């Protein structure tokens, strides 16, 4: 792991299957990240859209690995990387009735070159913002 690998772990008040749905289903991705053109599928390309800019493409890549409820890996790029690919990995683990979700975002130094620190800082803040929404959206409602 290099100094430009970004790793974040959060705890969610939801079982792994619910969290998995928020990582892979287009309607749930739209609630915390970006709307997707379709559900993520292993070996298939994906496109996430910017709902604030006429649903233009905001990030895209290919789903490299899907182990339902445990691990998801995809290539990831966006306009500022000019098509250079990074890799995003998600690990889901049970945690006291909820889910520990770990994100690893790698390849930033290869994609951003001399601007790696600036890109790493922007991605760090961006993932924090998205995780804040995921915490709210993926929470399992308490029965009345």
PDB file of C-alpha atoms in Angstrom:
ATOM      1  CA  UNK A   1       0.000   0.000   0.000  1.00  0.00           C
ATOM      2  CA  UNK A   2       1.460   3.364  -0.995  1.00  0.00           C
ATOM      3  CA  UNK A   3       1.168   6.708   0.735  1.00  0.00           C
ATOM      4  CA  UNK A   4      -1.420   7.694  -1.865  1.00  0.00           C
ATOM      5  CA  UNK A   5      -3.739   4.795  -1.115  1.00  0.00           C
ATOM      6  CA  UNK A   6      -6.858   6.043   0.615  1.00  0.00           C
ATOM      7  CA  UNK A   7      -8.432   3.705   3.189  1.00  0.00           C
ATOM      8  CA  UNK A   8     -11.573   4.518   5.161  1.00  0.00           C
ATOM      9  CA  UNK A   9     -13.675   2.383   7.494  1.00  0.00           C
ATOM     10  CA  UNK A  10     -17.148   3.176   8.768  1.00  0.00           C
ATOM     11  CA  UNK A  11     -19.681   1.264  10.861  1.00  0.00           C
ATOM     12  CA  UNK A  12     -23.228   1.110   9.541  1.00  0.00           C
ATOM     13  CA  UNK A  13     -26.403   0.241  11.424  1.00  0.00           C
ATOM     14  CA  UNK A  14     -27.504  -2.277   8.793  1.00  0.00           C
ATOM     15  CA  UNK A  15     -26.753  -5.904   7.919  1.00  0.00           C
ATOM     16  CA  UNK A  16     -24.304  -6.713   5.124  1.00  0.00           C
ATOM     17  CA  UNK A  17     -27.017  -7.515   2.560  1.00  0.00           C
ATOM     18  CA  UNK A  18     -28.568  -4.062   3.009  1.00  0.00           C
ATOM     19  CA  UNK A  19     -25.183  -2.333   2.709  1.00  0.00           C
ATOM     20  CA  UNK A  20     -24.394  -4.444  -0.381  1.00  0.00           C
ATOM     21  CA  UNK A  21     -27.593  -3.215  -2.013  1.00  0.00           C
ATOM     22  CA  UNK A  22     -26.485   0.400  -1.418  1.00  0.00           C
ATOM     23  CA  UNK A  23     -23.165  -0.357  -3.143  1.00  0.00           C
ATOM     24  CA  UNK A  24     -24.574  -2.174  -6.169  1.00  0.00           C
ATOM     25  CA  UNK A  25     -28.196  -1.219  -6.944  1.00  0.00           C
ATOM     26  CA  UNK A  26     -28.760   1.850  -9.098  1.00  0.00           C
ATOM     27  CA  UNK A  27     -31.700   3.233  -7.111  1.00  0.00           C
ATOM     28  CA  UNK A  28     -29.812   2.929  -3.812  1.00  0.00           C
ATOM     29  CA  UNK A  29     -26.527   4.286  -5.235  1.00  0.00           C
ATOM     30  CA  UNK A  30     -28.463   7.429  -6.205  1.00  0.00           C
ATOM     31  CA  UNK A  31     -29.472   7.996  -2.579  1.00  0.00           C
ATOM     32  CA  UNK A  32     -25.915   8.368  -1.234  1.00  0.00           C
ATOM     33  CA  UNK A  33     -23.409   8.503  -4.101  1.00  0.00           C
ATOM     34  CA  UNK A  34     -24.510   9.130  -7.700  1.00  0.00           C
ATOM     35  CA  UNK A  35     -27.330   7.747  -9.850  1.00  0.00           C
ATOM     36  CA  UNK A  36     -26.198   4.770 -11.929  1.00  0.00           C
ATOM     37  CA  UNK A  37     -27.364   3.907 -15.403  1.00  0.00           C
ATOM     38  CA  UNK A  38     -27.979   0.330 -14.199  1.00  0.00           C
ATOM     39  CA  UNK A  39     -27.198  -2.023 -11.319  1.00  0.00           C
ATOM     40  CA  UNK A  40     -23.517  -2.956 -11.050  1.00  0.00           C
ATOM     41  CA  UNK A  41     -22.656  -6.349 -12.555  1.00  0.00           C
ATOM     42  CA  UNK A  42     -19.358  -8.229 -12.482  1.00  0.00           C
ATOM     43  CA  UNK A  43     -17.367  -7.867 -15.694  1.00  0.00           C
ATOM     44  CA  UNK A  44     -19.576  -5.027 -16.947  1.00  0.00           C
ATOM     45  CA  UNK A  45     -18.858  -1.338 -17.365  1.00  0.00           C
ATOM     46  CA  UNK A  46     -20.795   1.101 -15.193  1.00  0.00           C
ATOM     47  CA  UNK A  47     -21.545   4.807 -15.408  1.00  0.00           C
ATOM     48  CA  UNK A  48     -22.562   7.067 -12.529  1.00  0.00           C
ATOM     49  CA  UNK A  49     -24.346  10.313 -13.346  1.00  0.00           C
ATOM     50  CA  UNK A  50     -24.272  13.817 -11.905  1.00  0.00           C
ATOM     51  CA  UNK A  51     -27.843  14.569 -10.856  1.00  0.00           C
ATOM     52  CA  UNK A  52     -26.966  18.269 -10.431  1.00  0.00           C
ATOM     53  CA  UNK A  53     -25.657  18.739 -13.988  1.00  0.00           C
ATOM     54  CA  UNK A  54     -28.303  17.344 -16.337  1.00  0.00           C
ATOM     55  CA  UNK A  55     -27.427  13.724 -15.537  1.00  0.00           C
ATOM     56  CA  UNK A  56     -24.049  13.920 -17.301  1.00  0.00           C
ATOM     57  CA  UNK A  57     -21.440  11.203 -16.705  1.00  0.00           C
ATOM     58  CA  UNK A  58     -19.519  11.899 -13.482  1.00  0.00           C
ATOM     59  CA  UNK A  59     -17.529   8.691 -12.910  1.00  0.00           C
ATOM     60  CA  UNK A  60     -17.215   5.346 -14.644  1.00  0.00           C
ATOM     61  CA  UNK A  61     -15.231   2.128 -14.883  1.00  0.00           C
ATOM     62  CA  UNK A  62     -15.627  -1.631 -14.925  1.00  0.00           C
ATOM     63  CA  UNK A  63     -16.794  -3.945 -12.136  1.00  0.00           C
ATOM     64  CA  UNK A  64     -13.834  -6.283 -11.620  1.00  0.00           C
ATOM     65  CA  UNK A  65     -15.061  -8.489  -8.757  1.00  0.00           C
ATOM     66  CA  UNK A  66     -18.320  -9.096  -6.919  1.00  0.00           C
ATOM     67  CA  UNK A  67     -18.541 -11.469  -3.963  1.00  0.00           C
ATOM     68  CA  UNK A  68     -22.041 -10.658  -2.693  1.00  0.00           C
ATOM     69  CA  UNK A  69     -22.174  -9.262   0.806  1.00  0.00           C
ATOM     70  CA  UNK A  70     -18.359  -9.512   1.246  1.00  0.00           C
ATOM     71  CA  UNK A  71     -16.282  -7.765  -1.455  1.00  0.00           C
ATOM     72  CA  UNK A  72     -16.762  -5.439  -4.423  1.00  0.00           C
ATOM     73  CA  UNK A  73     -13.941  -4.124  -6.640  1.00  0.00           C
ATOM     74  CA  UNK A  74     -14.172  -1.779  -9.607  1.00  0.00           C
ATOM     75  CA  UNK A  75     -11.971   0.438 -11.709  1.00  0.00           C
ATOM     76  CA  UNK A  76     -12.847   4.090 -11.205  1.00  0.00           C
ATOM     77  CA  UNK A  77     -12.169   7.301 -13.070  1.00  0.00           C
ATOM     78  CA  UNK A  78     -13.734  10.712 -13.533  1.00  0.00           C
ATOM     79  CA  UNK A  79     -13.212  13.778 -15.678  1.00  0.00           C
ATOM     80  CA  UNK A  80     -10.328  15.264 -13.659  1.00  0.00           C
ATOM     81  CA  UNK A  81      -8.335  12.028 -14.132  1.00  0.00           C
ATOM     82  CA  UNK A  82      -8.816  12.284 -17.910  1.00  0.00           C
ATOM     83  CA  UNK A  83      -9.604   8.575 -18.204  1.00  0.00           C
ATOM     84  CA  UNK A  84      -6.705   7.321 -16.046  1.00  0.00           C
ATOM     85  CA  UNK A  85      -7.999   4.430 -13.930  1.00  0.00           C
ATOM     86  CA  UNK A  86      -7.842   3.965 -10.177  1.00  0.00           C
ATOM     87  CA  UNK A  87      -9.224   0.995  -8.229  1.00  0.00           C
ATOM     88  CA  UNK A  88     -11.913   1.102  -5.538  1.00  0.00           C
ATOM     89  CA  UNK A  89     -12.379  -1.932  -3.269  1.00  0.00           C
ATOM     90  CA  UNK A  90     -15.120  -2.412  -0.694  1.00  0.00           C
ATOM     91  CA  UNK A  91     -14.930  -4.980   2.135  1.00  0.00           C
ATOM     92  CA  UNK A  92     -18.040  -5.723   4.193  1.00  0.00           C
ATOM     93  CA  UNK A  93     -17.709  -7.416   7.606  1.00  0.00           C
ATOM     94  CA  UNK A  94     -20.220  -8.131  10.347  1.00  0.00           C
ATOM     95  CA  UNK A  95     -19.778  -5.806  13.314  1.00  0.00           C
ATOM     96  CA  UNK A  96     -21.928  -6.207  16.431  1.00  0.00           C
ATOM     97  CA  UNK A  97     -25.197  -6.493  14.521  1.00  0.00           C
ATOM     98  CA  UNK A  98     -24.214  -3.958  11.870  1.00  0.00           C
ATOM     99  CA  UNK A  99     -21.607  -3.779   9.126  1.00  0.00           C
ATOM    100  CA  UNK A 100     -18.021  -2.570   9.085  1.00  0.00           C
ATOM    101  CA  UNK A 101     -17.480  -1.161   5.583  1.00  0.00           C
ATOM    102  CA  UNK A 102     -13.904  -0.542   4.437  1.00  0.00           C
ATOM    103  CA  UNK A 103     -13.086   1.401   1.286  1.00  0.00           C
ATOM    104  CA  UNK A 104      -9.640   1.202  -0.296  1.00  0.00           C
ATOM    105  CA  UNK A 105      -9.002   3.599  -3.196  1.00  0.00           C
ATOM    106  CA  UNK A 106      -5.696   2.812  -4.956  1.00  0.00           C
ATOM    107  CA  UNK A 107      -3.753   3.982  -7.978  1.00  0.00           C
ATOM    108  CA  UNK A 108      -4.235   7.683  -7.337  1.00  0.00           C
ATOM    109  CA  UNK A 109      -0.521   8.412  -7.765  1.00  0.00           C
ATOM    110  CA  UNK A 110      -0.480   6.737 -11.186  1.00  0.00           C
ATOM    111  CA  UNK A 111      -3.607   8.532 -12.339  1.00  0.00           C
ATOM    112  CA  UNK A 112      -2.887  12.006 -10.959  1.00  0.00           C
ATOM    113  CA  UNK A 113       0.905  12.210 -11.338  1.00  0.00           C
ATOM    114  CA  UNK A 114       2.332  15.369  -9.761  1.00  0.00           C
ATOM    115  CA  UNK A 115      -1.140  16.406  -8.626  1.00  0.00           C
ATOM    116  CA  UNK A 116      -1.488  13.235  -6.522  1.00  0.00           C
ATOM    117  CA  UNK A 117      -1.652  15.023  -3.161  1.00  0.00           C
ATOM    118  CA  UNK A 118      -4.297  17.461  -4.369  1.00  0.00           C
ATOM    119  CA  UNK A 119      -6.336  14.585  -5.853  1.00  0.00           C
ATOM    120  CA  UNK A 120      -5.892  12.441  -2.724  1.00  0.00           C
ATOM    121  CA  UNK A 121      -7.094  15.324  -0.554  1.00  0.00           C
ATOM    122  CA  UNK A 122     -10.138  15.945  -2.775  1.00  0.00           C
ATOM    123  CA  UNK A 123     -11.049  12.236  -2.857  1.00  0.00           C
ATOM    124  CA  UNK A 124     -10.628  11.995   0.930  1.00  0.00           C
ATOM    125  CA  UNK A 125     -13.098  14.843   1.475  1.00  0.00           C
ATOM    126  CA  UNK A 126     -15.459  13.510  -1.195  1.00  0.00           C
ATOM    127  CA  UNK A 127     -15.628  10.011   0.277  1.00  0.00           C
ATOM    128  CA  UNK A 128     -16.284  11.518   3.737  1.00  0.00           C
ATOM    129  CA  UNK A 129     -19.224  13.467   2.323  1.00  0.00           C
ATOM    130  CA  UNK A 130     -20.649  10.405   0.571  1.00  0.00           C
ATOM    131  CA  UNK A 131     -20.181   8.254   3.689  1.00  0.00           C
ATOM    132  CA  UNK A 132     -22.173  10.768   5.723  1.00  0.00           C
ATOM    133  CA  UNK A 133     -25.111  10.267   3.366  1.00  0.00           C
ATOM    134  CA  UNK A 134     -24.637   6.478   3.339  1.00  0.00           C
ATOM    135  CA  UNK A 135     -24.820   6.390   7.150  1.00  0.00           C
ATOM    136  CA  UNK A 136     -28.229   8.087   7.011  1.00  0.00           C
ATOM    137  CA  UNK A 137     -29.615   6.156   4.035  1.00  0.00           C
ATOM    138  CA  UNK A 138     -28.465   2.621   4.917  1.00  0.00           C
ATOM    139  CA  UNK A 139     -29.722   2.732   8.509  1.00  0.00           C
ATOM    140  CA  UNK A 140     -32.290   0.072   9.272  1.00  0.00           C
ATOM    141  CA  UNK A 141     -35.495   1.640  10.632  1.00  0.00           C
ATOM    142  CA  UNK A 142     -36.347   0.773  14.230  1.00  0.00           C
ATOM    143  CA  UNK A 143     -39.653  -1.148  14.435  1.00  0.00           C
ATOM    144  CA  UNK A 144     -42.465   0.773  16.131  1.00  0.00           C
TER     145      UNK A 144
END
